[in-house]
Amino acid sequence: MQENADKAEALLKAMASRNRLMILCTLVEGERSVGALAKALGVRESVISQHLGLLRRDGLVQGRRDGQTIHYALAGENAKRLLTTLYQIFCTDDADAPEPDD
């Protein structure tokens, strides 16, 4: 159980950034290049690249080279399942995200 808790902690830490979470939620919809992610999220490409490097290191995204462009996608079934659930709760048009308790 300790090992699984450590894995969950690492996964949640990797997602504990608004930019990284937005990148991951966008990748739920399908693979994207750095430029496409930057345009979709309104964030500079250099910032996207830094976050993708961290997400790649942590095994949450993988890249596929096509010429000079790298297309990023979610990696790993557990990450996909978790992010799909988060996407359904927070990112869809009919999202009914829970309000934080005050």
Short mmCIF file of C-alpha atoms in Angstrom, two decimals:
data_model
loop_
_atom_site.label_atom_id
_atom_site.label_comp_id
_atom_site.label_asym_id
_atom_site.label_seq_id
_atom_site.Cartn_x
_atom_site.Cartn_y
_atom_site.Cartn_z
CA MET A 1 0.00 0.00 0.00
CA GLN A 2 2.90 2.36 0.77
CA GLU A 3 4.29 1.95 -2.75
CA ASN A 4 0.92 2.76 -4.32
CA ALA A 5 0.54 5.78 -2.05
CA ASP A 6 3.96 6.99 -3.20
CA LYS A 7 2.92 6.58 -6.85
CA ALA A 8 -0.34 8.45 -6.24
CA GLU A 9 1.53 11.23 -4.46
CA ALA A 10 3.95 11.62 -7.39
CA LEU A 11 1.07 11.69 -9.88
CA LEU A 12 -0.86 14.30 -7.90
CA LYS A 13 2.25 16.45 -7.40
CA ALA A 14 2.85 16.42 -11.15
CA MET A 15 -0.72 17.65 -11.68
CA ALA A 16 -0.56 20.25 -8.89
CA SER A 17 0.06 23.16 -11.24
CA ARG A 18 -2.65 25.01 -13.10
CA ASN A 19 -0.63 25.05 -16.33
CA ARG A 20 0.24 21.35 -16.13
CA LEU A 21 -3.35 20.46 -15.32
CA MET A 22 -4.61 22.50 -18.29
CA ILE A 23 -2.07 20.79 -20.55
CA LEU A 24 -3.16 17.37 -19.34
CA CYS A 25 -6.86 18.18 -19.70
CA THR A 26 -6.25 19.40 -23.25
CA LEU A 27 -4.39 16.18 -24.05
CA VAL A 28 -7.46 14.18 -22.95
CA GLU A 29 -8.97 15.44 -26.22
CA GLY A 30 -6.02 14.05 -28.23
CA GLU A 31 -2.39 14.69 -29.04
CA ARG A 32 -1.15 18.23 -29.58
CA SER A 33 2.09 19.99 -30.49
CA VAL A 34 3.70 22.59 -28.23
CA GLY A 35 2.42 25.34 -30.53
CA ALA A 36 -1.13 23.99 -30.51
CA LEU A 37 -1.10 23.70 -26.71
CA ALA A 38 0.26 27.24 -26.36
CA LYS A 39 -2.45 28.62 -28.63
CA ALA A 40 -5.25 26.65 -26.95
CA LEU A 41 -4.17 27.66 -23.45
CA GLY A 42 -2.93 31.20 -24.11
CA VAL A 43 0.48 30.40 -22.61
CA ARG A 44 3.93 30.99 -24.15
CA GLU A 45 5.50 28.01 -25.92
CA SER A 46 8.55 28.15 -23.63
CA VAL A 47 6.30 27.72 -20.59
CA ILE A 48 4.46 24.82 -22.25
CA SER A 49 7.79 23.16 -23.10
CA GLN A 50 9.02 23.43 -19.51
CA HIS A 51 5.85 21.86 -18.15
CA LEU A 52 5.85 19.13 -20.80
CA GLY A 53 9.41 18.27 -19.77
CA LEU A 54 8.27 17.72 -16.19
CA LEU A 55 5.21 15.75 -17.26
CA ARG A 56 7.33 13.61 -19.55
CA ARG A 57 9.85 12.97 -16.77
CA ASP A 58 7.01 11.83 -14.51
CA GLY A 59 5.60 9.54 -17.20
CA LEU A 60 2.32 11.39 -17.73
CA VAL A 61 2.93 12.40 -21.35
CA GLN A 62 4.84 10.94 -24.26
CA GLY A 63 6.05 12.53 -27.46
CA ARG A 64 5.85 11.41 -31.07
CA ARG A 65 8.18 13.12 -33.54
CA ASP A 66 6.82 14.11 -36.95
CA GLY A 67 9.61 15.91 -38.80
CA GLN A 68 10.59 18.86 -36.62
CA THR A 69 7.38 18.77 -34.60
CA ILE A 70 6.79 16.67 -31.51
CA HIS A 71 3.18 15.76 -30.81
CA TYR A 72 2.41 15.05 -27.16
CA ALA A 73 -0.20 12.67 -25.80
CA LEU A 74 -1.15 11.21 -22.44
CA ALA A 75 0.95 8.21 -21.43
CA GLY A 76 -0.15 5.34 -19.23
CA GLU A 77 -3.61 3.95 -18.71
CA ASN A 78 -3.95 5.05 -15.06
CA ALA A 79 -3.16 8.66 -15.91
CA LYS A 80 -5.63 8.55 -18.81
CA ARG A 81 -8.41 7.20 -16.60
CA LEU A 82 -7.81 9.75 -13.85
CA LEU A 83 -7.55 12.67 -16.25
CA THR A 84 -10.62 11.59 -18.19
CA THR A 85 -12.56 11.66 -14.93
CA LEU A 86 -11.20 15.11 -14.02
CA TYR A 87 -12.00 16.30 -17.54
CA GLN A 88 -15.61 15.11 -17.25
CA ILE A 89 -16.02 16.85 -13.89
CA PHE A 90 -14.27 20.14 -14.62
CA CYS A 91 -13.70 20.69 -18.34
CA THR A 92 -16.84 19.82 -20.29
CA ASP A 93 -19.56 22.28 -21.26
CA ASP A 94 -21.97 20.68 -18.80
CA ALA A 95 -19.36 20.36 -16.04
CA ASP A 96 -20.79 20.48 -12.56
CA ALA A 97 -17.56 21.00 -10.65
CA PRO A 98 -17.96 20.85 -6.88
CA GLU A 99 -17.40 24.10 -5.03
CA PRO A 100 -14.64 24.08 -2.41
CA ASP A 101 -15.80 24.09 1.19
CA ASP A 102 -15.15 27.36 3.01
#
